[in-house]
Every structure is written in C-alpha cells, then in structure tokens.
XYZ file of C-alpha atoms in Angstrom:
324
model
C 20.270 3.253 -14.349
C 19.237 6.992 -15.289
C 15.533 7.751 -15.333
C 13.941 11.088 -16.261
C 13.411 13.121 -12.741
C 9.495 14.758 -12.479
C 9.737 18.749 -12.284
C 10.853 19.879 -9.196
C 7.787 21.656 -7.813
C 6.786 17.787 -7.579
C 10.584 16.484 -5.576
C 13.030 18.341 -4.613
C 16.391 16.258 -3.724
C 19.336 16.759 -1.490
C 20.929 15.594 -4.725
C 20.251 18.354 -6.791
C 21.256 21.408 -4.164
C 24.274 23.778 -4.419
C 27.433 23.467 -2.424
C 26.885 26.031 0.166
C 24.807 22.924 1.468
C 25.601 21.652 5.069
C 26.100 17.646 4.857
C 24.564 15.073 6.706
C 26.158 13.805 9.964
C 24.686 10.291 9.206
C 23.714 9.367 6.119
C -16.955 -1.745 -1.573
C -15.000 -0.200 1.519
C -15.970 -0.597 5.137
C -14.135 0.940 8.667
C -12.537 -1.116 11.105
C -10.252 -0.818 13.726
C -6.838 -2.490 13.709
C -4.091 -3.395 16.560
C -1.493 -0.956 16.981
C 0.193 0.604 20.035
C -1.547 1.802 22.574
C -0.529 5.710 21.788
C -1.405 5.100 18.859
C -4.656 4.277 16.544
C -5.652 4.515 12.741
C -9.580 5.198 10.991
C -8.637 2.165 8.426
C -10.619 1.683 5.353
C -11.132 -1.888 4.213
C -10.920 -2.865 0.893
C -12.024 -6.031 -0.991
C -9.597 -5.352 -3.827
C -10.561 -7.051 -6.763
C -9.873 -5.922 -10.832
C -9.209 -2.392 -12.037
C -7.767 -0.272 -14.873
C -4.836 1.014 -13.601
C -3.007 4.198 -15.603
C -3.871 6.283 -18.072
C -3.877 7.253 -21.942
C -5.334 10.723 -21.152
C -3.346 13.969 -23.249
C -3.320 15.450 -19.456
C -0.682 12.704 -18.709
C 3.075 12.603 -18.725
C 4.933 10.407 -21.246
C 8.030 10.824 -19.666
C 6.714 9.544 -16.043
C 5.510 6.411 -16.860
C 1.776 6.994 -16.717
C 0.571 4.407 -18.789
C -0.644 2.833 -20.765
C -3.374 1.776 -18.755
C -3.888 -1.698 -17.919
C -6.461 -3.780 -15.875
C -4.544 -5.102 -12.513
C -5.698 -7.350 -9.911
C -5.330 -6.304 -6.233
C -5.447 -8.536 -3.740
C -8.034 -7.264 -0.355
C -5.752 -5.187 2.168
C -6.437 -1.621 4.695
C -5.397 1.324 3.862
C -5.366 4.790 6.372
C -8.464 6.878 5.291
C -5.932 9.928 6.081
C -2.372 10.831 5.702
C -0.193 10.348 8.704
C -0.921 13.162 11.141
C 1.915 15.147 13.028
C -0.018 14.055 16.819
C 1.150 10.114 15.508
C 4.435 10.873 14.242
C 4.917 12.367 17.402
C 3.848 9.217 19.779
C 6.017 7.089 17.317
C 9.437 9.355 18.086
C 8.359 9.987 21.952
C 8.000 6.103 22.324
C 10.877 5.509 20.380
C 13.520 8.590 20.342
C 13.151 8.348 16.989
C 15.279 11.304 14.991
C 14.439 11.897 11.448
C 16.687 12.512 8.579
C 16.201 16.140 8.328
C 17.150 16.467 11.740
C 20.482 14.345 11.449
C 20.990 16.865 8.323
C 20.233 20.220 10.447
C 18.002 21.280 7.571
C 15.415 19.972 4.464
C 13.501 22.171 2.094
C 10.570 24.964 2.288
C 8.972 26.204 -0.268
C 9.633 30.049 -0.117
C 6.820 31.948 -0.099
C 6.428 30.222 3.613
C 9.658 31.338 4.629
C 9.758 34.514 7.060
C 12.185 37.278 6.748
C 14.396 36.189 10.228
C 14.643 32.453 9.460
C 15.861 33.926 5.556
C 18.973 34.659 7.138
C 19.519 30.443 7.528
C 18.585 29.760 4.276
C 21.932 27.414 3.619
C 21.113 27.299 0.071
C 18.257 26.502 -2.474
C 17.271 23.723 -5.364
C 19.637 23.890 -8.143
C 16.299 22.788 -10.630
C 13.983 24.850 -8.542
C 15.294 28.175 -7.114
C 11.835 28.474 -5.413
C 12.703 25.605 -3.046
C 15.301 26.666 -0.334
C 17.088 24.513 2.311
C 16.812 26.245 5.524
C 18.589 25.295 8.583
C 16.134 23.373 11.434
C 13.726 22.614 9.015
C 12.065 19.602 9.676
C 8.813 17.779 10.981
C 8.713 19.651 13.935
C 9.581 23.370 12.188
C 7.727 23.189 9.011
C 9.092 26.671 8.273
C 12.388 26.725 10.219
C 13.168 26.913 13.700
C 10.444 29.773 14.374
C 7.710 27.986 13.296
C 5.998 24.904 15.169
C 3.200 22.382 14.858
C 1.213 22.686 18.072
C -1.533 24.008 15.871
C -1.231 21.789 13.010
C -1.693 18.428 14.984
C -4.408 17.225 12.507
C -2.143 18.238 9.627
C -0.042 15.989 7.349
C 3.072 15.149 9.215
C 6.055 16.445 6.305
C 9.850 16.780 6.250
C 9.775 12.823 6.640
C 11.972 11.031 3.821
C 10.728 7.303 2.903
C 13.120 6.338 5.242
C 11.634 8.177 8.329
C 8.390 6.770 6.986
C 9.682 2.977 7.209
C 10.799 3.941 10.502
C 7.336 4.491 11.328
C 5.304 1.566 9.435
C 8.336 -1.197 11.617
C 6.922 0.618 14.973
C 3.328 0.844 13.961
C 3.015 -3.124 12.511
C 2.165 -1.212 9.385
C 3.615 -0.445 5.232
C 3.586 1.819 2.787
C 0.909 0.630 0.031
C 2.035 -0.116 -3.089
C 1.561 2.366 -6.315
C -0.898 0.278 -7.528
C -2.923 -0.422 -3.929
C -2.689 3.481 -3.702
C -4.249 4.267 -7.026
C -7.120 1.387 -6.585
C -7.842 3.081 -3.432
C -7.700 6.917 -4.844
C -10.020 6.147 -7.242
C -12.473 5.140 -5.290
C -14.616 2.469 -7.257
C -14.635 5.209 -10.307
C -13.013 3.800 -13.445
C -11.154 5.757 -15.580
C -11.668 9.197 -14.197
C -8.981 11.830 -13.714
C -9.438 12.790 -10.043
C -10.920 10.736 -7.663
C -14.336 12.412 -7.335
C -14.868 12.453 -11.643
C -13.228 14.576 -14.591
C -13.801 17.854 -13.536
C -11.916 19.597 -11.433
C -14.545 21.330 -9.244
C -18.058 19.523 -8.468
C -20.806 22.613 -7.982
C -17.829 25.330 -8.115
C -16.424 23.773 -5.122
C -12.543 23.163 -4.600
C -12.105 19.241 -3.735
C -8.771 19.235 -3.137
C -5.625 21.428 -1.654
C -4.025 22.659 -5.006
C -2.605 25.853 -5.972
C -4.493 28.344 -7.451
C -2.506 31.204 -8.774
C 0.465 31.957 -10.836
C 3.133 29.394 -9.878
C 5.658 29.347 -8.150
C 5.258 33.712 -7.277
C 1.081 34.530 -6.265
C -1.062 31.838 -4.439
C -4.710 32.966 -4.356
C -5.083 30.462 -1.831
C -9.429 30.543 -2.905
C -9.150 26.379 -1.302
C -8.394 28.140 2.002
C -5.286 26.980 2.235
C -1.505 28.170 1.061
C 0.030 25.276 2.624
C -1.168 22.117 4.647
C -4.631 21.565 5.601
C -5.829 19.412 8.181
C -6.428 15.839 6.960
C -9.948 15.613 7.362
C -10.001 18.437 4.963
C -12.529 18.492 1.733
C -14.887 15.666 0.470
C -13.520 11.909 1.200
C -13.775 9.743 -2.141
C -16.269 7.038 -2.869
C -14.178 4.473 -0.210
C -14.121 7.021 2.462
C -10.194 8.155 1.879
C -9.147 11.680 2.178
C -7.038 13.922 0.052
C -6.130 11.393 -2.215
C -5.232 14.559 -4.387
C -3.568 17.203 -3.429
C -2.437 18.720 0.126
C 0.900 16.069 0.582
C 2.800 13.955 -1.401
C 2.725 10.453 -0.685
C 5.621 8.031 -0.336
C 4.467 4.615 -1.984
C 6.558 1.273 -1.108
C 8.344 0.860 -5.000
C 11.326 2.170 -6.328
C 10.519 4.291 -9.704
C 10.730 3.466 -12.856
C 9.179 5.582 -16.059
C 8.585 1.628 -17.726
C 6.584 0.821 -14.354
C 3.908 -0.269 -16.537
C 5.639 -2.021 -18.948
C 7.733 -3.483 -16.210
C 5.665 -5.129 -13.505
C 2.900 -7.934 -13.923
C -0.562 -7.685 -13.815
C -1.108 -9.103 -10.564
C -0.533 -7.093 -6.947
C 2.162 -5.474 -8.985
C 5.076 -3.942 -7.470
C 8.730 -2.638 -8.860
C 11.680 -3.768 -6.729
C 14.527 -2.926 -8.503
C 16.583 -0.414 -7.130
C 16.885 2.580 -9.448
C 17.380 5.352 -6.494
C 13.959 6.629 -6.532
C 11.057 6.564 -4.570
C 7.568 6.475 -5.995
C 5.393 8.848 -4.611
C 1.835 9.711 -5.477
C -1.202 12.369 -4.807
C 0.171 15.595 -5.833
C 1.013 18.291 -3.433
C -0.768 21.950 -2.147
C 2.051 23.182 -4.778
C 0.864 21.532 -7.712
C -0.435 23.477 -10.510
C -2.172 22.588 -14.105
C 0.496 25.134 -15.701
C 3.625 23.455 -14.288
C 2.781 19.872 -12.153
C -0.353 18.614 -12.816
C 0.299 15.726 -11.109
C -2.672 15.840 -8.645
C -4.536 13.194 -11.319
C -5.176 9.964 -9.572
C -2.694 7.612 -12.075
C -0.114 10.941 -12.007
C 3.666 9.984 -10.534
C 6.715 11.432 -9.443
C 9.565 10.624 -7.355
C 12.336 11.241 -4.866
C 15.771 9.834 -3.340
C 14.919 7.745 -0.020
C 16.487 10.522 2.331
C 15.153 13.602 0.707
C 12.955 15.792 2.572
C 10.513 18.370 1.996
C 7.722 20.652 3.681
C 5.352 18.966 1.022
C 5.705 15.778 1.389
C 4.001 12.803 3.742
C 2.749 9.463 3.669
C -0.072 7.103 4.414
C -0.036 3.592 5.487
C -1.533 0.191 4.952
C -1.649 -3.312 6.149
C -2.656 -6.883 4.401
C -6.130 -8.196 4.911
C-alpha cells in the first residue's frame, strides 16, 4: 500500500537517498515515580485520560496527512515522560546493554547541513534525493550528532536523535516502557486545552515569547535562531503545557507506536485507538527545530508525519509511556 510521504524537512528516509550511499551491514495530571532500572529513572506525568477531540478541521492543516477530521476519542488513564528521552539515558540503556543502534550498523544517518563543518564535508556519502538540504554523513549517529567530530558530552540534557523506531523499541523492552500511541500523544500535548493549535493556545507566541524550538528564518538557507537555539535544546527547555509535558512542539520529532496511514482517522475506532496495519511507516509527531510555517508546519499539536522503522536523523527522538 502507497501512502503520500510528508515533506522531507519533516522525514528524511534511507529510502529516498542516492546511490553513492554506503549500505547497511545488518539490516488533571500529577508526578510520580515509576520502577525502572536502577541507572535509570523517568519525571512521569500521570494522566486520568478520559474524552477528547482528537484532530483537526483547521485551513493550517494538511489534507494529504491525515489530519482529520476531528473526532472525540476516549483514552484510557496511562504515564507518559514529561520530557523526550535524554542522551545521559540512552546512554545507561547501551552501556548496560551493548546496545548498537542502526545508524551505527549503517556507518552513517542524516544531518541537516547547515550543522555540518567544513572537515566532516569531506564524508558526506551522499544527500536526500527529496531534500538536497539533508546529507548522509559517515559516523553520524547518537553519539556524533554532526559526524565523527562532534560529541554529546555537553548535550546530556538534550534530546537523544539519530535513533530509528527500532533503536527506540530497543529502549522501551530494557526500560519496562512503550512508545504512546498517536492518540495518547496528542491527549497529552494538548494539555487539557480543546481544540487549540499548539499546546499553550492559537497563537504562536504568548507575550512575544518563543514557546517552542522552531525555525525562524528563511528555510532551509538562514536560521535567525531568535528561540536561542539552531538545533537541539535541552529538554527542560521553554514553558511545560497545562499537564506538565515539555516540548510537545517543536525541538525533536517523536516516534509514536502506529504504523501511518493518511485515513488514520477514518480508519481506527473511537476508543484507545491505534493503527496496526503495516504500511511501512512510522507515525511520528511534535514537529522538529527545522520546522517552518512556509514549508512544515507541522509543529501543531494534531500535525503528522512519518518515517521507515530504520531511518535515522539528527532531528528526530522519542518519548515514552507506560499503562496506568
């Protein structure tokens, strides 16, 4: 089954590079604390899940993504990480485990190239055939955002990236946790607000403040960068929405547990909805410190895109969550 594929600012696939490419060697919320190993511990947000409208009619939306229309779904109670997964606890999961993700096993994954410095241009294997902008550079990869100059040890409290939904799977089997559903993600990015387009209200800055980890610019060639940030930002980063969750827009994609489908909506019942059919896409949510009104506005709370299971990029994370 075919399925229209979101701009690729929003996912950029392995499928969808040029030949030059090398291949794979191997294919009303309230805080608690939950089990989990002892290396390891999450700020989880408890919610009592309940009704909501989920989706949306607005003109902002995309047709062709399967935002809507909206529809009231029931959720059933379940936790959810106020923050996305942090590169300090993907590392204890691969030093307890040996763990090696995807983009390792690959000896590359994709920057966006305006983070890419001059010596690690000269491994560039090749770039996006849909988005020239992205490039695949060799030794990319969770622990070398940028290639194999860069490094993380000052970007513990940042998004872990470079993880594909299956290095995030990896992570939810060690941790006892999951990756939420679409719809648990959106009841919990909207935080007790109904109908609105981020997850703070309609507008996109409250008192001329940024909210969020956007770009702000002319995309994909000048980023103003007036949010502070070009890339990643820390997780604790900006104004938590009315359940206490963090950069529920913006900053990271987020991998979400269903396969995509553009008739999600039209597809999936009413109740803890979720799409299990197989169509070779991953549903991911949030939006990305790329996105931009002019090209992906897809930092709205009921926006979607999607991705192959083993892509990997330097935008893209997760969060996780657990039943009640």
């Amino acid at each position: 089954m075919n399925h229209p594929i979101p701009k690729a600012c929003c996912s950029v696939s392995r499928q969808h590079t040029n030949d030059k490419l090398i291949q794979a060697a191997e294919p009303v919320a309230t805080r608690c604390t939950l089990g989990a190993p002892s290396s390891l511990r999450f700020d989880w947000v408890s919610l009592t899940g309940g009704t909501f409208e989920m989706g949306t009619n607005d003109s902002e939306g995309f047709p062709d993504d399967g935002e809507g229309p909206a529809r009231k779904i029931e959720i059933n109670p379940f936790y959810i990480s106020a923050y996305t997964v942090t590169n300090a606890q993907y590392q204890a999961f691969v030093e307890a485990t040996g763990y090696i993700t995807e983009a390792e096993k690959f000896g590359w994954s994709y920057v966006f190239h305006l983070l890419v410095s001059e010596e690690t241009r000269s491994k560039v294997k090749g770039s996006s055939q849909q988005a020239p902008w992205w490039l695949a550079v060799e030794g990319a990869n969770w622990r070398r955002p940028e290639g194999i100059e860069s490094g993380i040890t000052d970007r513990m409290d940042h998004p872990v990236v470079h993880v594909t939904w299956n290095d995030a799977i990896a992570f939810c089997k060690w941790s006892g946790t999951r990756l939420p559903s679409e719809a648990e993600w959106e009841y919990a990015a909207r935080g007790g607000l109904k109908g609105k387009r981020y997850p703070w209200g309609d507008k996109l800055k409250l008192d001329d403040q940024h909210m969020c980890n956007i770009w702000q610019g002319k995309f994909p060639v000048k980023n103003h960068a007036s949010d502070g940030y070009i890339d990643t930002a820390p997780v604790h980063t900006f104004e938590p929405n009315g359940y206490g969750l963090y950069q529920m827009a913006g900053n990271v994609w987020e991998w979400c547990a269903d396969w995509f489908s553009p008739a999600y909506h039209q597809q999936t019942q009413n109740v803890n909805p979720i799409f299990n059919i197989d169509t070779g896409h991953k549903s991911m949510r949030g939006g990305s410190y790329l996105c931009h009104r002019s090209y992906c506005n897809r930092y709205r709370v009921a926006a979607r895109s999607s991705n192959t299971p083993d892509s990997s990029s330097g935008h893209c994370g997760f969060r996780v969550a657990m039943d009640a």
